[in-house]
Coordinates of C-alpha atoms in Angstrom, one line a residue:
X28 CA 0.0 0.0 0.0
X29 CA 1.0 3.6 -0.4
X30 CA 2.5 5.5 2.5
X31 CA -0.3 7.3 4.5
X32 CA -0.7 11.0 4.4
X33 CA -0.3 13.1 7.5
X34 CA -2.9 12.2 10.1
X35 CA -4.0 9.0 8.3
X36 CA -3.8 5.6 9.8
X37 CA -0.9 3.5 8.4
X38 CA -2.1 0.4 6.5
X39 CA 0.2 -2.4 5.3
X40 CA -1.3 -5.4 3.4
X41 CA -0.1 -8.8 2.3
X42 CA -1.9 -11.8 1.0
X43 CA -0.6 -15.2 2.3
X44 CA -0.1 -18.1 -0.2
X45 CA -3.4 -19.6 0.9
X46 CA -5.3 -16.4 0.1
X47 CA -5.7 -15.0 3.6
X48 CA -5.7 -11.2 3.3
X49 CA -3.7 -9.7 6.2
X50 CA -3.8 -6.0 7.0
X51 CA -1.6 -4.5 9.7
X52 CA -2.1 -1.0 11.1
X53 CA 0.5 -0.1 13.7
X54 CA -0.5 2.1 16.7
X55 CA 1.9 2.2 19.6
X56 CA 0.1 4.6 21.9
X57 CA -0.8 1.7 24.2
X58 CA 0.5 -1.9 24.7
X59 CA -2.6 -3.4 23.2
X60 CA -3.7 -5.0 19.9
X61 CA -7.0 -5.8 18.1
X62 CA -7.3 -9.0 16.2
X63 CA -10.2 -8.9 13.8
X64 CA -11.4 -11.5 11.3
X65 CA -14.1 -11.0 8.7
X66 CA -15.5 -13.9 6.8
X67 CA -17.3 -13.2 3.5
X68 CA -20.4 -15.0 4.6
X69 CA -23.7 -13.7 6.0
X70 CA -27.4 -14.5 5.7
X71 CA -27.4 -13.5 2.0
X72 CA -25.2 -16.5 1.2
X73 CA -27.6 -19.0 2.6
X74 CA -29.7 -21.3 0.4
X75 CA -33.5 -21.8 0.6
X76 CA -34.3 -24.3 3.3
X77 CA -30.9 -23.6 5.0
X78 CA -31.4 -20.2 6.5
X79 CA -29.9 -19.2 9.8
X80 CA -26.6 -21.1 9.2
X81 CA -24.3 -18.0 9.2
X82 CA -25.6 -17.0 12.6
X83 CA -25.5 -20.5 13.9
X84 CA -21.8 -20.6 13.1
X85 CA -21.2 -17.5 15.1
X86 CA -22.2 -19.7 18.0
X87 CA -20.5 -22.9 16.9
X88 CA -17.1 -21.2 16.4
X89 CA -16.8 -20.7 20.2
X90 CA -17.6 -24.4 21.0
X91 CA -14.1 -25.8 20.6
X92 CA -11.8 -27.1 17.9
X93 CA -9.2 -29.8 17.6
X94 CA -6.9 -28.4 20.3
X95 CA -9.4 -26.3 22.3
X96 CA -12.1 -27.7 24.6
X97 CA -15.7 -26.4 24.4
X98 CA -16.0 -23.0 26.2
X99 CA -12.2 -22.5 26.4
X100 CA -11.8 -20.2 23.5
X101 CA -13.4 -17.3 25.4
X102 CA -12.0 -18.4 28.7
X103 CA -8.4 -18.4 27.5
X104 CA -8.7 -15.0 25.9
X105 CA -10.4 -13.4 28.9
X106 CA -7.7 -14.8 31.2
X107 CA -5.2 -12.9 29.0
X108 CA -7.2 -9.7 29.5
X109 CA -9.1 -9.8 26.2
X110 CA -12.6 -8.5 25.3
X111 CA -14.1 -11.0 22.8
X112 CA -17.2 -11.1 20.6
X113 CA -18.6 -11.9 17.2
X114 CA -21.6 -10.8 15.1
X115 CA -23.5 -11.9 12.0
X116 CA -25.1 -9.7 9.4
X117 CA -26.7 -10.0 6.0
X118 CA -23.3 -9.6 4.3
X119 CA -20.7 -11.0 6.7
X120 CA -19.7 -12.7 9.9
X121 CA -16.9 -11.1 12.1
X122 CA -14.9 -12.3 15.0
X123 CA -12.8 -10.0 17.1
X124 CA -10.8 -9.5 20.3
X125 CA -8.7 -6.8 21.8
X126 CA -6.1 -7.6 24.4
X127 CA -2.7 -6.7 25.8
X128 CA 0.1 -7.1 23.2
X129 CA 1.5 -10.1 25.0
X130 CA -1.6 -12.1 24.1
X131 CA -1.4 -11.6 20.4
X132 CA 0.0 -15.0 19.6
X133 CA -2.6 -16.7 21.8
X134 CA -5.4 -14.9 19.9
X135 CA -3.9 -15.8 16.5
X136 CA -3.4 -19.5 17.5
X137 CA -7.0 -19.8 18.8
X138 CA -8.5 -18.1 15.6
X139 CA -6.3 -20.3 13.4
X140 CA -7.1 -23.5 15.3
X141 CA -10.9 -23.1 14.8
X142 CA -10.6 -22.1 11.2
X143 CA -8.4 -25.2 10.6
X144 CA -10.3 -27.7 12.6
X145 CA -13.8 -26.7 13.8
X146 CA -15.6 -29.7 12.3
X147 CA -13.6 -31.9 14.6
X148 CA -15.5 -30.4 17.5
X149 CA -18.9 -30.0 15.9
X150 CA -20.6 -33.2 16.7
X151 CA -24.3 -33.9 17.1
X152 CA -24.3 -32.8 20.8
X153 CA -22.7 -29.4 20.0
X154 CA -25.0 -28.8 17.1
X155 CA -28.1 -29.7 19.2
X156 CA -27.0 -27.4 22.0
X157 CA -26.2 -24.4 19.9
X158 CA -29.4 -24.9 17.9
X159 CA -31.3 -24.6 21.1
X160 CA -29.3 -21.5 22.1
X161 CA -30.2 -19.8 18.8
X162 CA -33.9 -20.7 19.2
X163 CA -33.9 -19.2 22.7
X164 CA -32.2 -16.1 21.4
X165 CA -35.0 -15.8 18.8
X166 CA -37.6 -16.1 21.6
X167 CA -35.9 -13.5 23.7
X168 CA -35.0 -10.9 21.1
X169 CA -37.6 -11.3 18.4
X170 CA -40.7 -13.2 19.6
X171 CA -41.3 -12.0 23.1
X172 CA -40.5 -8.3 23.0
X173 CA -42.6 -5.4 21.7
X174 CA -41.9 -4.7 18.0
X175 CA -39.3 -7.5 18.1
X176 CA -40.4 -8.9 14.8
X177 CA -40.3 -5.6 13.0
X178 CA -37.2 -6.3 11.0
X179 CA -38.4 -9.7 9.9
X180 CA -41.7 -8.2 8.7
X181 CA -40.1 -5.2 6.9
X182 CA -37.6 -7.5 5.2
X183 CA -40.5 -9.6 3.9
X184 CA -42.3 -6.5 2.6
X185 CA -39.1 -5.0 1.0
X186 CA -37.5 -7.9 -0.7
X187 CA -38.8 -10.9 -2.7
X188 CA -38.9 -14.1 -0.6
X189 CA -36.2 -15.7 -2.8
X190 CA -33.9 -12.7 -2.8
X191 CA -30.6 -13.1 -0.8
X192 CA -31.9 -10.4 1.5
X193 CA -35.3 -11.9 1.7
X194 CA -34.8 -13.3 5.2
X195 CA -33.2 -12.1 8.4
X196 CA -29.9 -13.3 9.9
X197 CA -31.8 -15.2 12.7
X198 CA -33.2 -17.4 9.9
X199 CA -36.0 -20.0 10.1
X200 CA -36.2 -22.2 13.2
X201 CA -37.7 -24.9 11.0
X202 CA -34.6 -24.8 8.8
X203 CA -32.3 -25.0 11.8
X204 CA -34.3 -28.0 13.2
X205 CA -33.9 -29.7 9.8
X206 CA -30.2 -29.1 9.6
X207 CA -28.0 -32.2 9.7
X208 CA -24.3 -32.5 10.7
X209 CA -23.5 -33.0 7.0
X210 CA -25.3 -29.7 6.2
X211 CA -23.4 -27.8 8.8
X212 CA -20.0 -29.3 7.9
X213 CA -20.6 -28.5 4.2
X214 CA -21.5 -24.9 5.1
X215 CA -18.2 -24.5 7.0
X216 CA -16.1 -26.1 4.2
X217 CA -17.7 -23.7 1.7
X218 CA -17.3 -20.4 3.5
X219 CA -14.8 -20.8 6.3
X220 CA -11.6 -20.6 4.2
X221 CA -8.5 -18.5 4.5
X222 CA -9.2 -17.3 0.9
X223 CA -12.6 -16.1 2.1
X224 CA -11.4 -14.0 5.0
X225 CA -9.6 -10.8 6.0
X226 CA -7.4 -10.6 9.1
X227 CA -6.7 -7.1 10.5
X228 CA -4.2 -6.5 13.3
X229 CA -4.4 -3.0 14.7
X230 CA -2.3 -1.6 17.6
X231 CA 1.1 -2.4 19.1
X232 CA 2.5 -4.6 16.3
X233 CA 4.9 -3.9 13.5
X234 CA 3.9 -4.8 9.9
X235 CA 6.6 -7.5 9.4
X236 CA 5.9 -9.0 12.8
X237 CA 2.2 -9.1 12.1
X238 CA 2.7 -10.8 8.7
X239 CA 5.1 -13.3 10.1
X240 CA 2.7 -14.3 12.9
X241 CA -0.2 -14.5 10.6
X242 CA 1.8 -16.8 8.3
X243 CA 3.0 -18.9 11.3
X244 CA -0.5 -19.6 12.6
X245 CA -2.6 -19.4 9.4
X246 CA -0.2 -20.2 6.6
X247 CA -0.6 -24.0 6.7
X248 CA -4.4 -23.9 6.5
X249 CA -5.2 -24.9 2.9
X250 CA -7.3 -22.7 0.6
X251 CA -10.5 -24.0 -0.9
X252 CA -12.6 -23.3 -4.0
X253 CA -13.8 -19.8 -4.3
X254 CA -17.0 -19.4 -2.2
X255 CA -20.2 -18.9 -4.3
X256 CA -21.3 -15.3 -4.5
X257 CA -25.0 -14.4 -4.6
X258 CA -26.3 -12.4 -7.5
X259 CA -26.1 -8.7 -6.7
X260 CA -28.3 -7.2 -9.4
X261 CA -30.0 -4.0 -8.1
X262 CA -33.7 -4.3 -7.5
X263 CA -36.2 -1.7 -8.9
X264 CA -38.1 0.5 -6.5
X265 CA -40.9 -1.1 -4.5
X266 CA -44.1 -1.1 -6.5
X267 CA -47.7 -1.5 -5.6
X268 CA -47.5 -0.1 -2.1
X269 CA -47.3 -3.4 -0.2
X270 CA -48.7 -3.3 3.3
X271 CA -49.0 -5.4 6.4
X272 CA -50.9 -4.8 9.6
X273 CA -50.2 -6.5 13.0
X274 CA -52.2 -6.6 16.2
X275 CA -49.8 -7.2 19.0
X276 CA -49.0 -6.5 22.7
X277 CA -47.1 -3.3 22.0
X278 CA -47.1 -0.1 24.1
X279 CA -48.4 2.1 21.2
X280 CA -49.6 2.0 17.7
X281 CA -46.8 2.5 15.2
X282 CA -46.2 3.0 11.5
X283 CA -43.1 1.9 9.5
X284 CA -42.1 2.7 5.9
X285 CA -39.4 0.9 4.1
X286 CA -37.6 1.5 0.7
X287 CA -35.0 -0.2 -1.5
X288 CA -31.9 2.0 -1.6
X289 CA -28.6 2.1 -3.6
X290 CA -25.9 -0.3 -2.6
X291 CA -23.1 0.3 -0.1
X292 CA -20.1 2.1 -1.5
X293 CA -21.9 4.4 -3.9
X294 CA -22.2 8.2 -3.6
X295 CA -25.9 7.9 -4.1
X296 CA -26.1 5.7 -1.0
X297 CA -24.3 8.3 0.9
X298 CA -26.7 11.0 -0.3
X299 CA -29.8 9.0 0.7
X300 CA -28.2 8.2 4.0
X301 CA -27.8 11.9 4.7
X302 CA -31.4 12.5 3.6
X303 CA -32.6 9.9 6.1
X304 CA -30.5 11.6 8.8
X305 CA -32.0 15.0 8.0
X306 CA -35.4 13.3 8.1
X307 CA -35.1 11.3 11.3
X308 CA -31.6 10.7 12.5
X309 CA -31.7 12.6 15.8
X310 CA -33.8 14.7 18.1
X311 CA -33.1 17.7 16.0
X312 CA -34.4 16.0 12.8
X313 CA -37.5 17.0 10.9
X314 CA -39.6 14.1 12.1
X315 CA -38.8 14.7 15.7
X316 CA -39.4 18.5 15.4
X317 CA -42.6 18.3 13.5
X318 CA -44.2 15.0 14.7
X319 CA -43.0 14.8 18.2
X320 CA -42.6 18.4 19.4
X321 CA -44.9 20.6 17.2
X322 CA -47.9 18.5 16.1
X323 CA -47.5 15.9 18.9
X324 CA -48.8 13.1 16.9
X325 CA -45.9 10.9 17.9
X326 CA -43.9 10.0 21.0
X327 CA -40.9 9.0 18.9
X328 CA -39.9 9.2 15.2
X329 CA -36.8 8.1 13.4
X330 CA -35.3 7.2 10.0
X331 CA -32.1 5.5 8.9
X332 CA -30.4 3.3 6.3
X333 CA -29.0 -0.1 6.5
X334 CA -26.3 -0.1 3.8
X335 CA -25.8 -3.5 2.1
X336 CA -23.4 -4.7 -0.6
X337 CA -25.6 -7.0 -2.7
X338 CA -27.0 -4.5 -5.2
X339 CA -29.7 -3.1 -3.0
X340 CA -29.7 -1.5 0.5
X341 CA -32.5 -1.0 2.9
X342 CA -34.0 2.1 4.5
X343 CA -36.8 2.8 6.8
X344 CA -38.7 5.4 8.8
X345 CA -40.9 4.9 11.8
X346 CA -43.4 6.8 13.9
X347 CA -44.6 5.7 17.3
X348 CA -48.1 7.1 17.8
X349 CA -49.1 9.3 20.8
X350 CA -52.2 8.1 22.6
X351 CA -55.3 9.1 20.6
X352 CA -53.4 9.3 17.3
X353 CA -54.2 6.7 14.7
X354 CA -51.5 5.0 12.6
X355 CA -53.2 6.5 9.5
X356 CA -52.7 10.0 10.9
X357 CA -49.0 9.2 11.5
X358 CA -48.7 7.9 8.0
X359 CA -50.1 11.1 6.6
X360 CA -47.7 13.2 8.7
X361 CA -44.7 11.1 7.6
X362 CA -45.7 11.4 3.9
X363 CA -46.0 15.1 4.3
X364 CA -42.4 15.4 5.6
X365 CA -41.0 13.1 2.9
X366 CA -42.7 15.2 0.2
X367 CA -41.3 18.4 1.7
X368 CA -37.8 17.0 1.8
X369 CA -38.0 15.8 -1.8
X370 CA -39.3 19.2 -2.9
X371 CA -37.1 21.6 -0.9
X372 CA -34.1 19.5 0.0
X373 CA -32.3 20.1 3.3
X374 CA -31.4 23.5 4.6
X375 CA -27.6 24.2 4.9
X376 CA -27.9 23.9 8.6
X377 CA -29.7 20.6 8.4
X378 CA -27.1 19.2 6.0
X379 CA -24.2 20.4 8.2
X380 CA -25.8 18.8 11.2
X381 CA -26.2 15.5 9.4
X382 CA -22.6 15.6 8.1
X383 CA -21.4 16.4 11.6
X384 CA -23.4 13.5 13.1
X385 CA -21.8 11.1 10.6
X386 CA -18.3 12.5 11.2
X387 CA -18.7 12.2 15.0
X388 CA -19.9 8.6 14.8
X389 CA -17.2 7.6 12.3
X390 CA -14.3 9.2 14.3
X391 CA -15.7 7.6 17.4
X392 CA -15.5 4.2 15.8
X393 CA -11.9 4.9 14.8
X394 CA -10.9 6.0 18.3
X395 CA -10.8 2.4 19.7
X396 CA -8.5 -0.2 18.3
X397 CA -11.2 -2.9 18.1
X398 CA -13.7 -0.8 16.2
X399 CA -11.0 0.7 13.9
X400 CA -9.9 -2.9 13.1
X401 CA -13.5 -3.7 12.3
X402 CA -13.8 -0.8 9.9
X403 CA -10.6 -1.8 8.1
X404 CA -11.7 -5.5 7.8
X405 CA -15.2 -4.5 6.7
X406 CA -14.0 -2.1 4.0
X407 CA -11.5 -4.6 2.7
X408 CA -14.1 -7.5 2.7
X409 CA -17.1 -5.7 1.2
X410 CA -15.5 -3.0 -0.9
X411 CA -11.9 -4.1 -1.5
X412 CA -10.8 -0.8 0.0
X413 CA -9.2 -0.9 3.4
X414 CA -8.0 2.7 2.8
X415 CA -11.5 3.8 3.1
X416 CA -10.7 4.2 6.8
X417 CA -8.8 7.3 5.8
X418 CA -11.0 8.7 3.1
X419 CA -14.6 8.1 4.4
X420 CA -15.1 11.4 6.1
X421 CA -14.1 13.4 3.1
X422 CA -16.5 11.3 0.9
X423 CA -19.5 12.1 3.0
X424 CA -18.6 15.7 3.7
X425 CA -18.4 16.3 -0.1
X426 CA -22.1 15.3 -0.7
X427 CA -24.0 18.5 -1.5
X428 CA -27.6 19.6 -0.8
X429 CA -28.8 19.1 -4.4
X430 CA -27.5 15.5 -4.3
X431 CA -29.4 14.9 -1.0
X432 CA -32.6 16.4 -2.4
X433 CA -32.4 14.3 -5.6
X434 CA -31.7 11.2 -3.5
X435 CA -34.8 11.9 -1.3
X436 CA -36.9 12.5 -4.4
X437 CA -35.6 9.3 -6.2
X438 CA -35.3 6.8 -3.4
X439 CA -37.6 8.0 -0.6
X440 CA -40.7 8.4 -2.7
X441 CA -43.8 7.6 -0.6
X442 CA -45.4 6.1 -3.7
X443 CA -42.6 3.4 -3.8
X444 CA -42.7 2.4 -0.2
X445 CA -43.8 -0.6 1.9
X446 CA -45.8 0.0 5.0
X447 CA -46.0 -1.9 8.2
X448 CA -48.6 -1.0 10.9
X449 CA -48.7 -2.2 14.5
X450 CA -52.0 -1.8 16.4
X451 CA -52.2 -2.4 20.1
X452 CA -54.2 -5.5 20.8
X453 CA -57.2 -5.1 23.1
X454 CA -55.6 -7.1 25.9
X455 CA -52.6 -4.8 26.0
X456 CA -54.7 -1.6 26.4

């Protein structure tokens, strides 16, 4: 990579013989290092009838490997002073830890051991146990909390059922129940490969040291065939005003709109992201000012984008109704604000505020080693551009008011939305 400009984070990259992409970003301000692995596999890579596998593996990867007993992966790292976690999303799965520099080799050995040998530890008992853990997670986070199924319902309204984004990361419990050991092992062998991963080391480590350690621990793991990539053809705007209504035990009636947006990594996506921030990104946004404070039709209102890489992103706006306000009234108010934004665009003050909110959040994510490493791995995996860590703020700050107005007019058209309505059930009143 090129030498960084003044104030930029240094980035050094090398690809091992087995295809593992390694990025080292030295930062010697503290004797600590972040180890971050992104695998190019998320729920969009799953096949019909086999949903939920990417998220299931987030759990299985902590259940032992050839040389690590079940439960010891986290225990060993925490004993070395590490914070450890993993997440699954539509586009990827990531595993990460931050720890004192002296624990770097332990972290790399543990990550490499499970990449090299996880199927050795994934027997029927482990699969059954973690399958039940995932099902309990679904009950706690999706099924038994107010509005917990909102993402699942909005995804179903926004994307065709057979689209890679047509189901959530939690997947189908029926699919997980039907999963066999052979299914699970095949998924691992398809996607958990060094040539389908990015390893970022950020912190108190020199580039050559990091490359040597990565090669020592990961270099002997064989590459596999290139993992299949889902079709990423952009979808047209939503047509026909699809709508769903739910009666549920929720604290208030609510209305949600969703749209199909441009893909991650495009200037147009940045523009519509800023438009949604102006619309409902904070308590100074239009929705909060007009619907919560002025007209008092809502107790809460928001809007945001979920940028995705597979051709089409996802955006939504929501209004939680004040007592005595119908969801239809909230819909009308939301449509009015969308129309006004499309016609007039943001004021200079609104745009500056939206830019500043983005800049603050971005710089905050770079202030910690573990989240900086995650941004580097993510940009490398999804956009083939780890240097985005140094250019991202400038990209967003350069988006102008006219671009934001056009993005709102084009992509946040109320006539090309999906609508989800929650009504309080009688027993919850």
